[in-house]
Short mmCIF file of C-alpha atoms in Angstrom, two decimals:
data_model
loop_
_atom_site.label_atom_id
_atom_site.label_comp_id
_atom_site.label_asym_id
_atom_site.label_seq_id
_atom_site.Cartn_x
_atom_site.Cartn_y
_atom_site.Cartn_z
CA UNK A 124 109.98 101.08 93.80
CA UNK A 125 110.54 104.72 92.75
CA UNK A 126 110.58 107.21 95.49
CA UNK A 127 108.55 110.41 95.87
CA UNK A 128 110.37 113.62 96.83
CA UNK A 129 108.91 115.84 99.53
CA UNK A 130 110.06 119.42 99.32
CA UNK A 131 109.67 121.61 102.30
CA UNK A 132 111.25 124.66 103.99
CA UNK A 133 110.91 123.92 107.69
CA UNK A 134 107.73 126.00 108.16
CA UNK A 135 105.17 124.73 110.62
CA UNK A 136 102.75 123.85 107.69
CA UNK A 137 105.57 121.93 106.04
CA UNK A 138 106.49 119.93 109.10
CA UNK A 139 102.93 119.00 109.81
CA UNK A 140 102.41 117.86 106.26
CA UNK A 141 105.70 115.98 106.27
CA UNK A 142 104.69 113.98 109.25
CA UNK A 143 101.30 113.10 107.69
CA UNK A 144 102.85 112.13 104.38
CA UNK A 145 105.44 109.91 106.07
CA UNK A 146 102.71 108.21 108.13
CA UNK A 147 100.68 107.60 105.00
CA UNK A 148 103.41 106.50 102.56
CA UNK A 149 106.10 105.25 104.86
CA UNK A 150 109.56 106.74 105.31
CA UNK A 151 111.18 104.41 102.85
CA UNK A 152 109.22 105.76 99.93
CA UNK A 153 110.29 109.41 100.33
CA UNK A 154 113.26 111.61 99.88
CA UNK A 155 112.97 114.72 102.00
CA UNK A 156 114.48 117.88 100.66
CA UNK A 157 114.66 121.06 102.79
CA UNK A 158 114.86 123.87 100.26
CA UNK A 159 115.55 126.45 102.94
CA UNK A 160 118.82 124.67 103.77
CA UNK A 161 119.62 123.15 100.35
CA UNK A 162 119.01 126.13 98.16
CA UNK A 163 121.00 124.42 95.29
CA UNK A 164 118.04 121.99 95.03
CA UNK A 165 115.64 124.84 94.14
CA UNK A 166 116.22 124.67 90.38
CA UNK A 167 115.49 120.92 90.25
CA UNK A 168 112.31 121.48 92.26
CA UNK A 169 111.22 124.29 89.94
CA UNK A 170 111.96 122.03 86.98
CA UNK A 171 109.72 119.36 88.53
CA UNK A 172 106.89 121.92 88.59
CA UNK A 173 107.07 122.80 92.28
CA UNK A 174 105.49 126.25 92.87
CA UNK A 175 105.20 126.33 96.61
CA UNK A 176 106.08 124.14 99.64
CA UNK A 177 105.23 121.78 101.01
CA UNK A 178 104.98 119.76 97.85
CA UNK A 179 105.31 116.05 96.95
CA UNK A 180 106.67 115.01 93.57
CA UNK A 181 105.41 111.50 92.90
CA UNK A 182 107.29 108.70 91.16
CA UNK A 183 105.25 109.39 88.05
CA UNK A 184 106.40 112.99 87.99
CA UNK A 185 103.22 114.74 89.17
CA UNK A 186 103.37 117.50 91.65
CA UNK A 187 101.00 117.53 94.63
CA UNK A 188 101.05 120.92 96.34
CA UNK A 189 99.90 120.20 99.83
CA UNK A 190 98.31 123.04 101.78
CA UNK A 191 100.49 126.09 101.54
CA UNK A 192 103.57 126.98 103.47
CA UNK A 193 105.63 129.34 101.33
CA UNK A 194 106.03 130.33 97.68
CA UNK A 195 109.15 128.90 96.18
CA UNK A 196 110.25 132.40 95.06
CA UNK A 197 110.44 133.41 98.69
CA UNK A 198 113.03 130.70 99.43
CA UNK A 199 115.67 132.05 97.04
CA UNK B 245 94.47 100.53 110.18
CA UNK B 246 92.32 103.65 110.12
CA UNK B 247 91.38 104.91 106.65
CA UNK B 248 92.00 108.29 105.19
CA UNK B 249 89.14 109.94 103.39
CA UNK B 250 89.75 111.54 99.95
CA UNK B 251 87.16 114.27 99.10
CA UNK B 252 86.86 115.29 95.49
CA UNK B 253 84.28 116.67 93.03
CA UNK B 254 85.13 115.00 89.77
CA UNK B 255 87.22 117.89 88.46
CA UNK B 256 90.31 117.08 86.35
CA UNK B 257 92.58 118.30 89.16
CA UNK B 258 90.74 116.00 91.56
CA UNK B 259 90.91 112.92 89.38
CA UNK B 260 94.64 113.37 88.76
CA UNK B 261 95.30 113.82 92.49
CA UNK B 262 93.09 110.87 93.35
CA UNK B 263 95.12 108.58 91.09
CA UNK B 264 98.38 109.72 92.61
CA UNK B 265 97.16 109.35 96.16
CA UNK B 266 95.81 105.88 95.46
CA UNK B 267 99.10 104.90 93.87
CA UNK B 268 101.03 106.25 96.88
CA UNK B 269 98.78 104.97 99.78
CA UNK B 270 97.12 102.04 98.17
CA UNK B 271 93.33 101.74 97.54
CA UNK B 272 92.64 99.89 100.80
CA UNK B 273 93.65 102.75 102.89
CA UNK B 274 91.26 105.34 101.40
CA UNK B 275 87.57 106.06 101.40
CA UNK B 276 86.75 108.21 98.27
CA UNK B 277 83.86 110.64 98.62
CA UNK B 278 82.54 112.56 95.59
CA UNK B 279 81.04 115.73 97.08
CA UNK B 280 79.59 116.73 93.74
CA UNK B 281 77.42 113.58 93.82
CA UNK B 282 77.05 113.09 97.58
CA UNK B 283 76.19 116.57 98.62
CA UNK B 284 74.88 115.25 102.01
CA UNK B 285 78.53 114.50 102.84
CA UNK B 286 79.48 118.21 102.56
CA UNK B 287 78.76 119.14 106.25
CA UNK B 288 80.89 116.23 107.53
CA UNK B 289 83.72 117.39 105.18
CA UNK B 290 83.44 120.91 106.39
CA UNK B 291 83.49 119.76 109.98
CA UNK B 292 86.69 117.87 109.27
CA UNK B 293 88.23 121.17 108.02
CA UNK B 294 87.98 120.61 104.33
CA UNK B 295 88.01 124.07 102.59
CA UNK B 296 88.46 122.92 99.00
CA UNK B 297 88.80 119.80 96.93
CA UNK B 298 90.74 117.62 96.35
CA UNK B 299 91.63 117.12 100.01
CA UNK B 300 92.72 114.18 102.13
CA UNK B 301 91.70 113.77 105.68
CA UNK B 302 94.24 111.57 107.37
CA UNK B 303 93.51 108.88 110.07
CA UNK B 304 94.89 111.40 112.60
CA UNK B 305 92.32 114.05 111.52
CA UNK B 306 94.54 116.40 109.76
CA UNK B 307 93.46 117.83 106.42
CA UNK B 308 95.85 117.91 103.48
CA UNK B 309 94.51 120.19 100.77
CA UNK B 310 96.15 118.93 97.60
CA UNK B 311 96.53 121.33 94.68
CA UNK B 312 93.28 123.09 94.08
CA UNK B 313 90.21 121.99 92.20
CA UNK B 314 87.23 123.87 93.63
CA UNK B 315 86.15 125.71 96.71
CA UNK B 316 83.79 123.66 98.81
CA UNK B 317 81.34 126.55 98.83
CA UNK B 318 81.03 126.10 95.06
CA UNK B 319 79.83 122.54 95.51
CA UNK B 320 76.71 123.37 97.43
#
């Protein structure tokens, strides 16, 4: 099975959403990327269509922006 | 297992998000509620904390607002 990628930046909104998503999908189905720590991943996230965090990029390539923690521009 | 509830209103953003969520969680884990058609469900959605659709209320009671289709006030 293809994995989803969950992008976050350590904000409270992100952490809360992360826990819910892991509960729902299961930890094996998700790569977690902390854009605040791994800034070199930001271009790939933007290329996937991520505008803000937290966001989940699904195996089909769609981006689900979940609640709102931070604009991706503010992470650079 | 407790179910999540996915609230939507038939908008394109909602339908796209619904399909992704069903793919990720599986159809057995979700109740789907169309607030555009079932307006009597709007108070319960608001009580759960739903501000806009599409939104997923998890078994733990947290609300994940996914992307943005419509403000719940516009559905009344």
